[in-house]
Amino acid sequence: MLTLTNHHRPSVTGICLAFTKALHQAGCNVLICDLTLHREAQAWIDTLKQDQNDNSESSPRIAFTKTDVSDWPQLEKAFDTYEKEFGGVPYVVCPGAGIYEPSAPNFWNDKDDSSYKILRINLDHPLKMSRIAIRRWVQTGVRGNIVLVSSTGAQKSSILTPLYGAAKQGVSNFARAMAPLYDMEGIRVTAVAPGPTMSPLMYDHPEAIRFVDPDKDKLCSTDEIARGMMAVAFDVPNKNKYPPGTVLEVTHPDRWREVFLLNDPGPGPHAWTSRKNEAIVDVVKALEEDKKSAGKKR
């Protein structure tokens, strides 16, 4: 059983949709928590419903509940919805919501209101969702499983995406910090760190896809990332290969590696996009606007 949150935009697609499919195939019920269903997710769910109508045997179900992951009471409500829909508490929680800096209000365009939306979604939400899950598991005696979504961006720094990088660094370090929780309460916390991935987070947004040179850059498939998520979640096929607190870099179908806190060699060759530095013009433009607005109140 599982509860799954995904991208804050109309989504449930990409990495978390691939993970949802893998879990469903493994026999898990899934509650998707999102603003709305992306067309790809809706098409898949419609196919499942048709298959269930044609097959009288019981099979795992997919449910959806509208959720704004930046609103903490709605995160709490998601667990109540899971209990009503499936009974009990979920065994796996994946707070996978994410937005990318070029295609959202960001550090340089000053379009946020009272706080940075990217940090609310990419950092605050997975930490708060994890806290709620831990409390509910401890209250019910369930040995639960949290799978977080970090990024190879946590191992790099870029003036173009400073908030995204800071959020993903926080997610990675949070996963490592929670490693002792397994010995204390049997609760497992891990993370995957994908490289650039061919998902709607990239191809639905021209602000992001312009970083990519299709002739030079190798983008991961979402199925590759989902396999890594299944591996850290259930530590298969080799027991104890991915202990609690693991941050697993997935930038290639078979060349996975653990990202270490100290003395880490850094991300692999597929963790980069060729054209990202061309977007420095956005930073220059923002700084020029700052100069023009000297003496003016914001």
Tab-separated table of C-alpha atoms in Angstrom:
chain	number	residue	atom	x	y	z
A	1	MET	CA	0.000	0.000	0.000
A	2	LEU	CA	1.217	3.471	-0.765
A	3	THR	CA	0.443	7.138	-0.879
A	4	LEU	CA	2.111	9.122	-3.598
A	5	THR	CA	2.410	12.847	-4.091
A	6	ASN	CA	3.750	14.167	-7.326
A	7	HIS	CA	4.475	17.371	-9.229
A	8	HIS	CA	2.678	20.509	-8.093
A	9	ARG	CA	1.614	21.435	-11.616
A	10	PRO	CA	-1.105	19.473	-13.415
A	11	SER	CA	0.964	16.382	-13.606
A	12	VAL	CA	1.175	12.997	-11.941
A	13	THR	CA	3.531	12.121	-14.726
A	14	GLY	CA	7.201	11.659	-15.390
A	15	ILE	CA	9.277	10.045	-12.652
A	16	CYS	CA	6.490	9.600	-10.128
A	17	LEU	CA	4.062	8.231	-12.688
A	18	ALA	CA	6.671	5.639	-13.667
A	19	PHE	CA	7.136	4.802	-9.968
A	20	THR	CA	3.375	4.539	-9.528
A	21	LYS	CA	3.170	2.096	-12.431
A	22	ALA	CA	6.001	-0.001	-10.986
A	23	LEU	CA	4.307	-0.150	-7.593
A	24	HIS	CA	0.943	-0.979	-9.116
A	25	GLN	CA	2.551	-3.783	-11.101
A	26	ALA	CA	4.044	-5.052	-7.842
A	27	GLY	CA	0.544	-5.250	-6.345
A	28	CYS	CA	0.317	-1.949	-4.452
A	29	ASN	CA	-2.715	0.260	-4.062
A	30	VAL	CA	-1.739	3.854	-4.823
A	31	LEU	CA	-3.221	7.164	-3.711
A	32	ILE	CA	-2.071	9.997	-5.976
A	33	CYS	CA	-2.113	13.425	-4.322
A	34	ASP	CA	-1.845	16.320	-6.761
A	35	LEU	CA	-3.591	19.407	-8.080
A	36	THR	CA	-4.962	17.464	-11.031
A	37	LEU	CA	-4.144	14.476	-13.197
A	38	HIS	CA	-1.857	14.985	-16.173
A	39	ARG	CA	-3.249	13.635	-19.438
A	40	GLU	CA	-0.673	10.799	-19.435
A	41	ALA	CA	-1.735	9.664	-15.973
A	42	GLN	CA	-5.426	9.948	-16.814
A	43	ALA	CA	-5.006	7.847	-19.954
A	44	TRP	CA	-3.205	5.136	-17.983
A	45	ILE	CA	-5.823	5.101	-15.216
A	46	ASP	CA	-8.620	4.881	-17.794
A	47	THR	CA	-6.898	1.831	-19.266
A	48	LEU	CA	-6.675	0.246	-15.817
A	49	LYS	CA	-10.378	0.800	-15.204
A	50	GLN	CA	-11.224	-0.882	-18.492
A	51	ASP	CA	-8.988	-3.837	-17.634
A	52	GLN	CA	-10.661	-4.139	-14.222
A	53	ASN	CA	-14.081	-4.154	-15.859
A	54	ASP	CA	-12.945	-6.973	-18.130
A	55	ASN	CA	-11.403	-8.951	-15.276
A	56	SER	CA	-13.496	-10.047	-12.326
A	57	GLU	CA	-10.461	-10.859	-10.205
A	58	SER	CA	-9.443	-8.324	-7.581
A	59	SER	CA	-6.467	-6.168	-8.506
A	60	PRO	CA	-4.636	-3.220	-6.946
A	61	ARG	CA	-6.356	0.137	-7.318
A	62	ILE	CA	-5.289	3.689	-8.115
A	63	ALA	CA	-7.109	6.567	-6.409
A	64	PHE	CA	-6.679	10.319	-6.727
A	65	THR	CA	-7.221	13.171	-4.291
A	66	LYS	CA	-6.743	16.836	-5.145
A	67	THR	CA	-3.889	18.211	-3.058
A	68	ASP	CA	-1.865	21.405	-2.949
A	69	VAL	CA	1.415	20.124	-1.520
A	70	SER	CA	2.442	23.591	-0.352
A	71	ASP	CA	-0.510	23.612	2.077
A	72	TRP	CA	0.396	21.529	5.143
A	73	PRO	CA	-3.178	20.765	6.303
A	74	GLN	CA	-3.799	19.175	2.897
A	75	LEU	CA	-0.773	16.916	3.406
A	76	GLU	CA	-2.279	15.727	6.682
A	77	LYS	CA	-5.628	15.206	4.986
A	78	ALA	CA	-4.004	12.977	2.350
A	79	PHE	CA	-3.339	10.337	5.007
A	80	ASP	CA	-6.964	10.532	6.158
A	81	THR	CA	-8.058	10.049	2.553
A	82	TYR	CA	-5.803	7.025	2.223
A	83	GLU	CA	-7.375	5.473	5.326
A	84	LYS	CA	-10.884	6.009	3.934
A	85	GLU	CA	-9.945	4.702	0.493
A	86	PHE	CA	-7.822	1.685	1.387
A	87	GLY	CA	-7.841	1.353	5.178
A	88	GLY	CA	-4.965	1.817	7.587
A	89	VAL	CA	-1.833	3.775	6.763
A	90	PRO	CA	0.330	3.558	3.637
A	91	TYR	CA	3.472	1.458	3.776
A	92	VAL	CA	5.348	3.593	1.227
A	93	VAL	CA	5.258	7.381	0.978
A	94	CYS	CA	6.873	9.234	-1.917
A	95	PRO	CA	6.696	13.024	-1.554
A	96	GLY	CA	7.810	13.517	-5.130
A	97	ALA	CA	6.444	16.974	-5.920
A	98	GLY	CA	8.828	19.144	-7.871
A	99	ILE	CA	9.101	22.187	-10.092
A	100	TYR	CA	12.178	23.334	-11.972
A	101	GLU	CA	13.532	26.827	-11.535
A	102	PRO	CA	13.497	28.175	-15.096
A	103	SER	CA	9.824	27.273	-15.568
A	104	ALA	CA	8.535	28.629	-12.245
A	105	PRO	CA	8.835	31.767	-10.131
A	106	ASN	CA	12.530	31.739	-9.304
A	107	PHE	CA	15.403	33.526	-7.625
A	108	TRP	CA	16.029	35.904	-10.516
A	109	ASN	CA	12.589	36.895	-11.789
A	110	ASP	CA	11.180	37.979	-8.393
A	111	LYS	CA	7.687	36.669	-9.122
A	112	ASP	CA	7.142	35.069	-5.705
A	113	ASP	CA	4.993	36.741	-3.099
A	114	SER	CA	5.848	36.038	0.551
A	115	SER	CA	8.202	33.068	0.140
A	116	TYR	CA	9.940	31.067	-2.572
A	117	LYS	CA	7.448	28.671	-4.143
A	118	ILE	CA	10.239	26.365	-5.287
A	119	LEU	CA	11.395	25.876	-1.697
A	120	ARG	CA	7.836	25.330	-0.456
A	121	ILE	CA	7.283	22.574	-3.004
A	122	ASN	CA	10.735	21.041	-3.498
A	123	LEU	CA	11.933	21.182	0.125
A	124	ASP	CA	9.268	22.091	2.692
A	125	HIS	CA	6.699	19.638	1.337
A	126	PRO	CA	8.840	16.444	1.310
A	127	LEU	CA	10.130	17.186	4.802
A	128	LYS	CA	6.667	17.882	6.225
A	129	MET	CA	5.130	14.885	4.434
A	130	SER	CA	7.876	12.734	5.932
A	131	ARG	CA	7.201	14.079	9.421
A	132	ILE	CA	3.491	13.303	9.123
A	133	ALA	CA	4.237	9.801	7.839
A	134	ILE	CA	6.692	9.099	10.659
A	135	ARG	CA	4.166	10.209	13.282
A	136	ARG	CA	1.398	8.067	11.826
A	137	TRP	CA	3.642	5.016	11.550
A	138	VAL	CA	4.899	5.337	15.109
A	139	GLN	CA	1.315	5.731	16.341
A	140	THR	CA	0.206	2.559	14.546
A	141	GLY	CA	3.356	0.460	14.864
A	142	VAL	CA	3.934	0.306	11.100
A	143	ARG	CA	7.475	-0.031	9.758
A	144	GLY	CA	7.084	2.420	6.898
A	145	ASN	CA	9.148	3.435	3.919
A	146	ILE	CA	9.860	6.950	2.581
A	147	VAL	CA	11.324	7.398	-0.909
A	148	LEU	CA	12.491	10.946	-1.634
A	149	VAL	CA	13.403	12.491	-4.980
A	150	SER	CA	16.640	14.462	-4.951
A	151	SER	CA	18.756	15.289	-8.009
A	152	THR	CA	22.297	15.328	-9.316
A	153	GLY	CA	21.717	19.076	-9.008
A	154	ALA	CA	22.353	18.585	-5.288
A	155	GLN	CA	25.976	17.763	-6.100
A	156	LYS	CA	26.519	20.798	-8.320
A	157	SER	CA	25.970	24.525	-8.071
A	158	SER	CA	24.588	26.852	-10.697
A	159	ILE	CA	23.855	30.548	-10.613
A	160	LEU	CA	20.965	29.763	-12.964
A	161	THR	CA	19.126	27.407	-10.578
A	162	PRO	CA	20.255	28.325	-7.041
A	163	LEU	CA	16.944	27.555	-5.321
A	164	TYR	CA	16.486	24.208	-7.063
A	165	GLY	CA	20.011	23.147	-6.105
A	166	ALA	CA	19.592	24.286	-2.507
A	167	ALA	CA	16.308	22.380	-2.180
A	168	LYS	CA	17.750	19.161	-3.579
A	169	GLN	CA	20.810	19.424	-1.332
A	170	GLY	CA	18.414	19.675	1.578
A	171	VAL	CA	16.494	16.581	0.447
A	172	SER	CA	19.683	14.517	0.125
A	173	ASN	CA	20.969	15.516	3.535
A	174	PHE	CA	17.571	14.901	5.106
A	175	ALA	CA	17.554	11.345	3.731
A	176	ARG	CA	21.008	10.708	5.196
A	177	ALA	CA	20.043	12.266	8.517
A	178	MET	CA	17.071	9.909	8.872
A	179	ALA	CA	19.185	6.736	8.531
A	180	PRO	CA	19.141	6.006	12.320
A	181	LEU	CA	15.341	5.959	12.223
A	182	TYR	CA	15.446	2.416	10.857
A	183	ASP	CA	17.130	1.015	13.970
A	184	MET	CA	14.933	3.143	16.224
A	185	GLU	CA	11.485	2.474	14.718
A	186	GLY	CA	11.983	0.304	11.630
A	187	ILE	CA	11.240	3.259	9.338
A	188	ARG	CA	13.313	3.348	6.161
A	189	VAL	CA	14.197	6.666	4.455
A	190	THR	CA	16.094	6.750	1.152
A	191	ALA	CA	16.369	8.961	-1.923
A	192	VAL	CA	17.145	8.783	-5.604
A	193	ALA	CA	19.166	11.471	-7.371
A	194	PRO	CA	18.207	11.479	-11.054
A	195	GLY	CA	20.181	13.262	-13.709
A	196	PRO	CA	18.422	15.248	-16.448
A	197	THR	CA	15.337	13.219	-17.297
A	198	MET	CA	13.032	13.206	-20.302
A	199	SER	CA	9.842	14.019	-18.436
A	200	PRO	CA	7.136	16.712	-18.643
A	201	LEU	CA	9.150	18.701	-16.097
A	202	MET	CA	11.547	19.119	-19.013
A	203	TYR	CA	9.664	18.728	-22.304
A	204	ASP	CA	6.462	20.524	-21.294
A	205	HIS	CA	8.449	23.678	-20.532
A	206	PRO	CA	10.520	25.466	-23.195
A	207	GLU	CA	12.344	27.377	-20.444
A	208	ALA	CA	13.867	24.090	-19.309
A	209	ILE	CA	14.242	22.140	-22.545
A	210	ARG	CA	16.384	24.920	-24.041
A	211	PHE	CA	19.183	23.692	-21.751
A	212	VAL	CA	19.337	20.430	-23.704
A	213	ASP	CA	21.265	19.646	-26.872
A	214	PRO	CA	19.498	16.556	-28.275
A	215	ASP	CA	22.600	15.596	-30.271
A	216	LYS	CA	24.947	15.645	-27.277
A	217	ASP	CA	22.967	15.107	-24.078
A	218	LYS	CA	21.757	11.765	-22.784
A	219	LEU	CA	18.547	12.176	-20.808
A	220	CYS	CA	17.368	9.423	-18.480
A	221	SER	CA	14.045	7.751	-19.077
A	222	THR	CA	11.502	7.874	-16.285
A	223	ASP	CA	11.424	4.075	-16.197
A	224	GLU	CA	15.147	4.053	-15.383
A	225	ILE	CA	14.536	6.326	-12.406
A	226	ALA	CA	11.569	4.237	-11.262
A	227	ARG	CA	13.758	1.118	-11.212
A	228	GLY	CA	16.161	2.947	-8.939
A	229	MET	CA	13.302	4.019	-6.682
A	230	MET	CA	12.066	0.444	-6.395
A	231	ALA	CA	15.606	-0.665	-5.577
A	232	VAL	CA	16.121	1.774	-2.697
A	233	ALA	CA	12.555	1.317	-1.448
A	234	PHE	CA	12.707	-2.444	-1.175
A	235	ASP	CA	16.486	-3.026	-1.335
A	236	VAL	CA	16.184	-5.509	-4.173
A	237	PRO	CA	17.645	-7.663	-5.580
A	238	ASN	CA	20.552	-7.593	-3.110
A	239	LYS	CA	19.649	-7.189	0.538
A	240	ASN	CA	21.571	-4.458	2.387
A	241	LYS	CA	23.018	-3.066	-0.844
A	242	TYR	CA	21.091	0.151	-0.296
A	243	PRO	CA	20.904	0.738	3.471
A	244	PRO	CA	18.622	3.347	5.051
A	245	GLY	CA	19.893	6.840	4.307
A	246	THR	CA	21.086	5.901	0.816
A	247	VAL	CA	21.053	8.603	-1.858
A	248	LEU	CA	21.253	6.712	-5.156
A	249	GLU	CA	22.392	8.522	-8.291
A	250	VAL	CA	20.595	7.250	-11.390
A	251	THR	CA	21.872	8.740	-14.637
A	252	HIS	CA	22.277	5.540	-16.649
A	253	PRO	CA	20.250	2.315	-16.916
A	254	ASP	CA	22.915	0.206	-15.211
A	255	ARG	CA	25.552	2.501	-13.717
A	256	TRP	CA	24.011	3.507	-10.440
A	257	ARG	CA	26.097	4.765	-7.549
A	258	GLU	CA	25.572	5.903	-3.980
A	259	VAL	CA	26.204	9.603	-3.386
A	260	PHE	CA	28.289	9.987	-0.243
A	261	LEU	CA	28.288	12.917	2.158
A	262	LEU	CA	32.087	13.112	2.374
A	263	ASN	CA	34.775	12.673	-0.298
A	264	ASP	CA	32.235	11.979	-3.027
A	265	PRO	CA	33.741	12.057	-6.543
A	266	GLY	CA	30.787	13.966	-7.968
A	267	PRO	CA	28.103	13.152	-10.518
A	268	GLY	CA	28.658	11.048	-13.607
A	269	PRO	CA	28.952	12.333	-17.193
A	270	HIS	CA	25.220	12.095	-17.915
A	271	ALA	CA	24.424	14.544	-15.103
A	272	TRP	CA	25.019	17.608	-17.265
A	273	THR	CA	23.258	19.419	-20.096
A	274	SER	CA	25.266	21.146	-22.807
A	275	ARG	CA	23.354	24.390	-23.143
A	276	LYS	CA	22.565	25.338	-19.568
A	277	ASN	CA	25.245	28.019	-19.363
A	278	GLU	CA	23.714	29.780	-22.363
A	279	ALA	CA	20.892	30.830	-20.041
A	280	ILE	CA	23.286	33.142	-18.190
A	281	VAL	CA	21.579	35.861	-20.245
A	282	ASP	CA	18.637	35.558	-17.829
A	283	VAL	CA	20.864	36.445	-14.890
A	284	VAL	CA	22.457	39.330	-16.770
A	285	LYS	CA	18.990	40.633	-17.635
A	286	ALA	CA	17.882	40.443	-13.998
A	287	LEU	CA	20.967	42.332	-12.842
A	288	GLU	CA	20.419	45.003	-15.497
A	289	GLU	CA	16.844	45.408	-14.265
A	290	ASP	CA	18.206	45.809	-10.736
A	291	LYS	CA	20.445	48.644	-11.927
A	292	LYS	CA	17.572	50.367	-13.720
A	293	SER	CA	15.385	50.164	-10.625
A	294	ALA	CA	17.939	51.823	-8.342
A	295	GLY	CA	16.166	54.208	-6.002
A	296	LYS	CA	12.749	52.707	-6.706
A	297	LYS	CA	10.763	50.815	-4.094
A	298	ARG	CA	9.610	47.303	-4.984
